[in-house]
């Protein structure tokens, strides 16, 4: 059996021991999982340091089963995994961290692999597999370097104990692995029966939350809220959108305010819908709220956290823009039509879209948690918003697809009613003034750079 070798090396500004620990913690696999074609974990036993520990994955568009086994760990320096069963005839992956001075190391991923089908399989598939590995490990090394750089501000400090609501949503499912891989402990507040020590049940609609279980937390991140774009805005749906935000935020804030040992900080999500549609006018955290449904909702949503602030907890309101991730949200919905060559401008195309890449959202949340000078509202958007026409052209260029289709404003209004004007057709040109003033460095300030990273198209 003739094998082939893939190798990627990167210099990281972190000691080898620290890079090894990052890989060994819960959440590291999820952070390294490419969002454009993620593997799904079916089961897992043990960690990278445990000889014979296994992980069972479902990979690829057909959900092929892949069983990998860890072996040959050298603590602080390397670990290995090999395929027990799966799509390859051979797969042996060595993750090595070589010290390069006191505060840096060389991260090397080396994979020896063979494709099924002998020489014919190698001839037909080697180029495709090689390209896939290049995309995947360019992404993985970028994420590793950037996450370690973000967590370096806590190096030598005490890890935080953080409670997170909405942990299974698009943002929460990215935030939890980011925090745990960084060494923090996460407690998930869930509405079903808890499935382990890391979960606590609450019922915002019923006003149920056990305050004693929250004593001694360092921080709380509140992400709960029904999806604004999840359906046409009937009166009943508007009421649900309000209740899912106001009731949960009020219950959480009152409970935290009553604690003997309250957290130092509460991050309670909000949205740039606060500002409404303002054409090409630049908007900052000091701009007034609009008087439409989303504006009033955001005002009341933020106000519901007042009891926590009155109790001396630092309350921060990240006003989220359009969160970009192929795993879900708006970008996830766009990919199918755009890849089919059916993407195009919505409405006039001149409306501004204030967006943020998922990795910057996570980095900015972490920045707000550890920087005490971040308080009150802050705009969680890229410093370079774009018009809908620019967004359309950029996504088409990254995917290599035409973007000649269009969706007229009247058709969007006919299909979605009031929601069309408040979301798809609204022009919100937002500047992240607080983030920039407090020293946050964006990983992906430009749309094309963000999309190429998220879709595995860097270097193309």
Coordinates of C-alpha atoms in Angstrom, one line a residue:
X1 CA 0.0 0.0 0.0
X2 CA 1.6 3.2 -1.1
X3 CA 1.0 6.1 1.2
X4 CA 1.2 9.9 0.7
X5 CA 2.2 12.5 3.2
X6 CA 0.7 15.9 4.0
X7 CA 2.5 18.4 6.2
X8 CA 1.7 21.9 7.5
X9 CA 3.9 23.9 9.9
X10 CA 3.2 27.2 11.5
X11 CA 5.0 29.3 14.2
X12 CA 2.7 30.2 17.1
X13 CA 3.4 32.9 19.6
X14 CA 2.7 30.6 22.5
X15 CA 4.8 28.0 24.4
X16 CA 4.5 24.4 23.3
X17 CA 3.1 23.3 26.6
X18 CA 0.3 25.8 26.3
X19 CA -0.5 24.8 22.7
X20 CA -0.7 21.2 23.8
X21 CA -3.0 22.0 26.7
X22 CA -5.3 24.0 24.4
X23 CA -5.6 20.9 22.1
X24 CA -6.3 18.7 25.1
X25 CA -9.2 20.7 26.5
X26 CA -12.9 20.2 25.7
X27 CA -13.9 22.4 22.8
X28 CA -10.7 22.3 20.9
X29 CA -12.0 19.8 18.3
X30 CA -15.1 21.9 17.8
X31 CA -13.0 25.0 17.3
X32 CA -10.9 23.2 14.7
X33 CA -13.8 21.7 12.9
X34 CA -14.1 23.5 9.5
X35 CA -17.6 25.2 9.4
X36 CA -18.0 24.7 5.6
X37 CA -18.0 20.9 6.0
X38 CA -18.1 20.0 9.7
X39 CA -17.6 16.5 11.1
X40 CA -20.2 15.4 13.7
X41 CA -19.1 13.7 16.9
X42 CA -21.1 10.6 17.5
X43 CA -19.3 9.4 20.6
X44 CA -16.0 10.1 22.4
X45 CA -14.1 8.3 25.1
X46 CA -11.1 9.8 26.8
X47 CA -8.8 12.6 25.7
X48 CA -5.7 13.0 23.5
X49 CA -3.4 12.0 26.4
X50 CA -5.1 8.7 27.0
X51 CA -3.7 5.7 25.1
X52 CA -6.5 4.0 23.1
X53 CA -9.1 6.8 23.6
X54 CA -11.5 6.9 20.7
X55 CA -13.7 9.3 18.8
X56 CA -16.4 8.3 16.4
X57 CA -17.3 10.8 13.7
X58 CA -19.7 11.3 10.9
X59 CA -17.9 13.0 8.0
X60 CA -18.7 14.3 4.5
X61 CA -22.0 15.0 2.8
X62 CA -23.0 11.3 3.2
X63 CA -22.2 11.1 6.9
X64 CA -19.5 8.4 6.5
X65 CA -18.6 6.8 9.9
X66 CA -15.0 7.4 10.9
X67 CA -13.4 5.8 14.1
X68 CA -10.1 7.3 15.2
X69 CA -7.9 6.2 18.1
X70 CA -5.4 8.3 20.1
X71 CA -2.0 6.9 20.9
X72 CA 1.7 7.8 21.4
X73 CA 1.0 11.0 23.4
X74 CA 4.1 12.9 24.7
X75 CA 2.6 15.4 27.1
X76 CA 3.4 19.0 26.1
X77 CA 4.9 17.9 22.8
X78 CA 2.8 15.7 20.6
X79 CA -0.1 13.3 20.2
X80 CA -1.2 11.0 17.5
X81 CA -4.4 9.6 16.1
X82 CA -5.0 6.8 13.6
X83 CA -8.0 5.6 11.7
X84 CA -9.5 2.3 13.0
X85 CA -12.2 2.3 10.4
X86 CA -13.4 4.9 7.9
X87 CA -13.0 6.3 4.4
X88 CA -9.2 5.9 4.1
X89 CA -7.1 2.8 3.6
X90 CA -4.6 4.3 6.0
X91 CA -4.6 7.4 8.1
X92 CA -1.9 8.3 10.7
X93 CA -2.0 11.9 12.0
X94 CA 0.9 13.3 14.2
X95 CA 0.2 16.7 16.0
X96 CA 3.6 18.0 17.1
X97 CA 4.6 21.2 19.1
X98 CA 8.3 22.0 18.9
X99 CA 9.6 24.7 21.3
X100 CA 11.0 27.7 19.4
X101 CA 12.3 30.0 22.2
X102 CA 10.5 30.5 25.6
X103 CA 7.2 31.9 24.3
X104 CA 6.8 30.3 20.9
X105 CA 6.6 27.0 19.2
X106 CA 6.3 25.4 15.8
X107 CA 3.0 23.6 15.3
X108 CA 3.3 20.7 12.8
X109 CA 0.5 18.5 11.5
X110 CA 1.8 15.5 9.6
X111 CA -0.6 13.0 8.0
X112 CA 0.4 9.8 6.3
X113 CA -2.6 8.5 4.4
X114 CA -3.6 6.1 1.6
X115 CA -6.8 6.2 -0.4
X116 CA -8.9 3.1 -1.0
X117 CA -8.8 1.5 -4.4
X118 CA -5.0 1.0 -4.7
X119 CA -3.2 2.9 -7.6
X120 CA -6.5 3.8 -9.3
X121 CA -7.8 5.4 -6.1
X122 CA -4.6 7.3 -5.5
X123 CA -4.6 8.5 -9.2
X124 CA -8.2 9.7 -9.1
X125 CA -8.4 11.1 -5.6
X126 CA -4.9 12.3 -4.5
X127 CA -5.3 15.8 -5.9
X128 CA -8.8 16.3 -4.4
X129 CA -7.7 15.0 -1.0
X130 CA -4.6 17.1 -1.0
X131 CA -6.6 20.2 -1.8
X132 CA -9.1 19.4 1.0
X133 CA -6.3 19.0 3.5
X134 CA -4.7 22.3 2.5
X135 CA -8.0 24.1 3.0
X136 CA -8.7 22.4 6.3
X137 CA -5.3 22.9 7.9
X138 CA -4.9 26.5 6.7
X139 CA -8.2 27.1 8.6
X140 CA -7.1 25.0 11.7
X141 CA -3.8 26.7 12.1
X142 CA -5.3 30.2 11.7
X143 CA -7.9 29.4 14.4
X144 CA -5.3 27.9 16.7
X145 CA -3.1 30.9 16.4
X146 CA -5.9 33.5 16.8
X147 CA -7.6 31.7 19.7
X148 CA -4.3 31.4 21.6
X149 CA -3.6 35.1 21.0
X150 CA -7.0 36.0 22.4
X151 CA -6.5 33.9 25.5
X152 CA -3.0 35.2 26.1
X153 CA -4.6 38.1 28.1
X154 CA -5.6 35.6 30.7
X155 CA -2.3 33.7 30.8
X156 CA -1.2 33.4 34.4
X157 CA -4.6 34.4 35.7
X158 CA -7.4 32.4 37.2
X159 CA -9.8 30.7 34.7
X160 CA -13.4 32.0 34.8
X161 CA -16.5 30.1 35.6
X162 CA -19.1 31.3 33.1
X163 CA -22.8 30.5 32.8
X164 CA -24.2 30.7 29.3
X165 CA -27.9 30.8 28.2
X166 CA -28.8 29.9 24.6
X167 CA -25.8 27.6 24.4
X168 CA -27.2 25.5 21.6
X169 CA -27.9 28.4 19.3
X170 CA -25.6 29.6 16.5
X171 CA -23.7 32.0 18.7
X172 CA -23.7 29.8 21.9
X173 CA -22.6 26.7 20.1
X174 CA -19.5 28.6 19.0
X175 CA -18.9 30.5 22.2
X176 CA -18.9 27.5 24.6
X177 CA -16.0 25.6 22.8
X178 CA -14.1 28.8 22.5
X179 CA -14.3 29.3 26.3
X180 CA -13.6 25.7 27.3
X181 CA -10.7 25.3 25.0
X182 CA -9.3 28.5 26.5
X183 CA -9.4 26.9 30.0
X184 CA -12.6 28.3 31.3
X185 CA -15.4 26.3 33.0
X186 CA -18.8 26.7 31.3
X187 CA -22.2 26.0 32.9
X188 CA -25.1 25.8 30.4
X189 CA -28.5 27.0 31.4
X190 CA -31.0 24.7 29.6
X191 CA -34.8 24.5 29.5
X192 CA -34.9 20.7 29.5
X193 CA -33.8 18.2 32.1
X194 CA -30.0 18.5 32.7
X195 CA -27.8 15.8 31.2
X196 CA -24.7 16.3 33.3
X197 CA -22.9 18.4 35.9
X198 CA -22.3 21.2 33.4
X199 CA -26.0 22.0 32.9
X200 CA -28.6 23.7 35.0
X201 CA -32.3 23.9 34.3
X202 CA -34.2 27.1 34.1
X203 CA -37.7 28.1 32.9
X204 CA -37.9 31.8 31.9
X205 CA -41.5 31.7 30.9
X206 CA -42.4 30.1 34.3
X207 CA -40.1 32.3 36.3
X208 CA -38.0 29.4 37.5
X209 CA -34.3 29.8 38.2
X210 CA -32.4 28.4 41.2
X211 CA -30.3 31.3 42.4
X212 CA -28.2 29.1 44.8
X213 CA -26.8 27.2 41.8
X214 CA -25.4 30.5 40.4
X215 CA -23.5 31.6 43.4
X216 CA -19.8 32.2 42.8
X217 CA -19.9 32.6 39.1
X218 CA -17.3 34.9 37.5
X219 CA -19.5 35.9 34.5
X220 CA -22.8 35.2 32.8
X221 CA -23.4 35.4 29.0
X222 CA -27.1 35.7 28.1
X223 CA -28.0 34.7 24.5
X224 CA -31.5 33.4 24.8
X225 CA -34.2 34.7 22.5
X226 CA -36.4 33.4 19.7
X227 CA -35.1 33.9 16.2
X228 CA -36.3 37.2 14.8
X229 CA -36.0 35.9 11.2
X230 CA -37.8 32.6 12.0
X231 CA -41.1 33.5 10.4
X232 CA -43.6 36.2 9.4
X233 CA -44.3 38.7 12.2
X234 CA -47.9 38.1 13.2
X235 CA -49.1 39.7 16.5
X236 CA -48.6 36.4 18.2
X237 CA -45.1 36.0 16.9
X238 CA -44.1 39.5 18.0
X239 CA -45.4 38.7 21.5
X240 CA -43.2 35.6 21.5
X241 CA -40.2 37.5 20.3
X242 CA -40.6 40.0 23.1
X243 CA -41.4 37.5 25.9
X244 CA -38.4 35.3 24.9
X245 CA -36.1 38.2 25.5
X246 CA -37.7 40.4 28.2
X247 CA -38.9 37.6 30.5
X248 CA -35.6 35.7 30.4
X249 CA -33.4 38.8 30.8
X250 CA -35.5 40.1 33.7
X251 CA -35.5 36.8 35.5
X252 CA -31.8 36.4 35.1
X253 CA -30.9 39.9 36.1
X254 CA -33.1 39.8 39.2
X255 CA -31.7 36.4 40.3
X256 CA -28.1 37.6 39.8
X257 CA -28.8 40.8 41.8
X258 CA -30.1 38.7 44.7
X259 CA -26.9 36.6 45.1
X260 CA -24.5 36.8 48.0
X261 CA -21.6 36.2 45.5
X262 CA -22.8 37.7 42.2
X263 CA -20.8 37.5 39.0
X264 CA -18.6 40.4 38.1
X265 CA -20.0 40.8 34.7
X266 CA -23.2 40.0 32.7
X267 CA -23.1 40.1 28.9
X268 CA -26.7 40.4 27.8
X269 CA -27.2 40.2 24.1
X270 CA -28.9 42.9 22.0
X271 CA -28.9 43.8 18.3
X272 CA -28.2 46.6 15.9
X273 CA -31.9 46.6 15.1
X274 CA -31.9 49.1 18.0
X275 CA -31.0 51.8 15.4
X276 CA -33.6 51.0 12.7
X277 CA -33.1 51.8 9.1
X278 CA -31.0 55.0 8.8
X279 CA -29.7 55.0 5.2
X280 CA -26.0 55.8 4.8
X281 CA -25.7 57.6 8.1
X282 CA -22.9 56.3 10.4
X283 CA -24.3 54.9 13.7
X284 CA -22.4 54.5 17.0
X285 CA -23.4 53.4 20.5
X286 CA -24.5 56.9 21.3
X287 CA -27.0 57.1 18.4
X288 CA -30.7 57.0 19.4
X289 CA -33.0 54.0 19.1
X290 CA -35.5 53.8 16.4
X291 CA -39.3 53.8 17.1
X292 CA -40.0 50.7 15.0
X293 CA -40.7 47.2 16.4
X294 CA -37.1 46.1 16.6
X295 CA -35.9 49.4 18.1
X296 CA -38.5 49.3 20.9
X297 CA -37.7 45.6 21.4
X298 CA -34.0 46.3 21.8
X299 CA -34.6 49.2 24.2
X300 CA -36.8 47.0 26.5
X301 CA -34.5 44.1 26.1
X302 CA -31.5 46.1 27.4
X303 CA -33.6 47.7 30.1
X304 CA -34.6 44.4 31.5
X305 CA -31.0 43.8 32.7
X306 CA -31.2 47.0 34.9
X307 CA -31.6 45.0 38.3
X308 CA -28.1 43.5 37.7
X309 CA -26.5 46.8 37.0
X310 CA -28.2 48.4 40.1
X311 CA -26.7 45.6 42.2
X312 CA -23.2 46.6 41.1
X313 CA -22.7 43.9 38.3
X314 CA -20.9 45.2 35.2
X315 CA -23.6 44.9 32.5
X316 CA -22.6 44.8 28.9
X317 CA -24.9 44.7 25.9
X318 CA -23.3 43.5 22.7
X319 CA -25.4 44.8 19.9
X320 CA -25.0 42.1 17.3
X321 CA -25.0 42.7 13.6
X322 CA -25.4 40.0 10.9
X323 CA -23.4 37.1 12.2
X324 CA -21.6 35.2 9.4
X325 CA -21.2 31.5 9.7
X326 CA -21.9 28.8 7.1
X327 CA -23.2 26.7 10.1
X328 CA -26.4 28.7 10.2
X329 CA -28.0 32.1 10.3
X330 CA -28.3 34.3 7.2
X331 CA -25.1 33.1 5.5
X332 CA -26.1 29.4 6.0
X333 CA -29.4 30.1 4.2
X334 CA -27.7 32.0 1.4
X335 CA -25.1 29.4 0.4
X336 CA -27.4 26.9 -1.4
X337 CA -28.9 29.5 -3.8
X338 CA -25.6 31.3 -4.3
X339 CA -23.7 28.0 -5.0
X340 CA -26.4 27.2 -7.6
X341 CA -25.8 30.6 -9.3
X342 CA -29.2 31.9 -8.1
X343 CA -27.9 34.5 -5.6
X344 CA -28.5 38.2 -6.2
X345 CA -29.4 41.6 -4.8
X346 CA -32.3 42.1 -2.4
X347 CA -34.4 45.1 -3.0
X348 CA -32.5 48.2 -4.2
X349 CA -29.1 46.8 -3.1
X350 CA -28.0 50.1 -1.6
X351 CA -29.0 49.3 1.9
X352 CA -26.1 48.8 4.3
X353 CA -25.4 45.5 6.0
X354 CA -23.4 45.6 9.3
X355 CA -21.9 42.2 9.7
X356 CA -19.4 40.3 11.9
X357 CA -17.5 37.1 11.3
X358 CA -18.2 34.4 13.9
X359 CA -14.6 34.3 15.1
X360 CA -14.7 38.1 15.7
X361 CA -17.9 37.7 17.6
X362 CA -16.3 35.2 19.9
X363 CA -13.2 37.3 20.3
X364 CA -15.2 40.4 21.1
X365 CA -17.3 38.6 23.7
X366 CA -14.1 37.4 25.3
X367 CA -12.7 41.0 25.1
X368 CA -15.8 42.3 26.9
X369 CA -15.6 39.6 29.6
X370 CA -12.0 40.4 30.6
X371 CA -11.8 44.2 29.9
X372 CA -13.5 46.1 32.8
X373 CA -13.6 49.3 30.7
X374 CA -16.2 47.7 28.4
X375 CA -19.6 48.5 30.0
X376 CA -23.1 49.2 28.6
X377 CA -23.8 48.8 24.9
X378 CA -21.1 48.0 22.3
X379 CA -21.7 47.4 18.6
X380 CA -20.5 44.0 17.7
X381 CA -19.9 44.5 14.0
X382 CA -17.0 44.7 11.6
X383 CA -15.5 48.2 11.1
X384 CA -16.3 47.9 7.4
X385 CA -20.1 47.5 6.7
X386 CA -21.0 47.0 3.0
X387 CA -24.1 47.5 0.9
X388 CA -26.3 44.6 0.0
X389 CA -24.9 44.9 -3.6
X390 CA -21.3 44.7 -2.4
X391 CA -22.2 41.8 -0.1
X392 CA -23.8 39.9 -3.1
X393 CA -20.8 40.5 -5.4
X394 CA -18.3 39.5 -2.8
X395 CA -20.0 36.3 -1.9
X396 CA -20.4 35.4 -5.5
X397 CA -16.7 36.1 -6.2
X398 CA -15.6 34.0 -3.3
X399 CA -17.8 31.1 -4.4
X400 CA -16.9 31.6 -8.1
X401 CA -20.6 31.9 -9.0
X402 CA -22.6 34.6 -11.0
X403 CA -25.0 36.8 -9.0
X404 CA -27.4 38.1 -11.6
X405 CA -30.7 37.2 -9.9
X406 CA -32.6 39.7 -7.8
X407 CA -35.4 39.9 -5.3
X408 CA -37.5 43.1 -5.7
X409 CA -38.5 44.9 -2.6
X410 CA -42.2 44.4 -3.4
X411 CA -41.8 40.6 -3.6
X412 CA -40.0 40.5 -0.3
X413 CA -42.7 42.6 1.4
X414 CA -45.4 40.4 -0.1
X415 CA -43.6 37.3 1.3
X416 CA -42.5 38.6 4.6
X417 CA -44.5 41.6 5.4
X418 CA -43.2 44.0 8.1
X419 CA -40.1 41.8 8.7
X420 CA -38.8 42.5 5.2
X421 CA -38.5 46.2 5.8
X422 CA -37.1 45.8 9.3
X423 CA -34.4 43.2 8.3
X424 CA -33.7 42.5 4.6
X425 CA -34.4 46.0 3.3
X426 CA -33.2 48.1 6.3
X427 CA -30.0 50.1 5.9
X428 CA -28.0 50.1 9.1
X429 CA -24.4 51.4 8.8
X430 CA -22.9 50.8 12.2
X431 CA -19.4 51.6 13.6
X432 CA -17.9 49.5 16.5
X433 CA -16.7 52.5 18.3
X434 CA -16.4 51.0 21.8
X435 CA -14.5 47.9 20.6
X436 CA -12.0 50.0 18.6
X437 CA -11.6 52.5 21.5
X438 CA -10.9 49.7 24.0
X439 CA -8.3 48.1 21.8
X440 CA -10.0 45.1 20.2
X441 CA -8.1 44.0 17.0
X442 CA -10.5 42.5 14.5
X443 CA -9.4 39.2 12.9
X444 CA -11.5 39.8 9.8
X445 CA -12.2 43.5 9.3
X446 CA -13.1 43.0 5.6
X447 CA -15.9 41.0 4.2
X448 CA -13.9 39.1 1.6
X449 CA -11.3 38.0 4.1
X450 CA -14.0 36.8 6.5
X451 CA -15.9 34.8 3.8
X452 CA -12.7 33.2 2.5
X453 CA -11.8 32.1 6.0
X454 CA -15.3 30.8 6.8
X455 CA -15.8 29.0 3.5
X456 CA -12.3 27.5 3.2
X457 CA -11.3 29.7 0.3
X458 CA -8.2 31.5 1.6
X459 CA -5.4 31.7 -0.9
X460 CA -7.7 31.2 -3.9

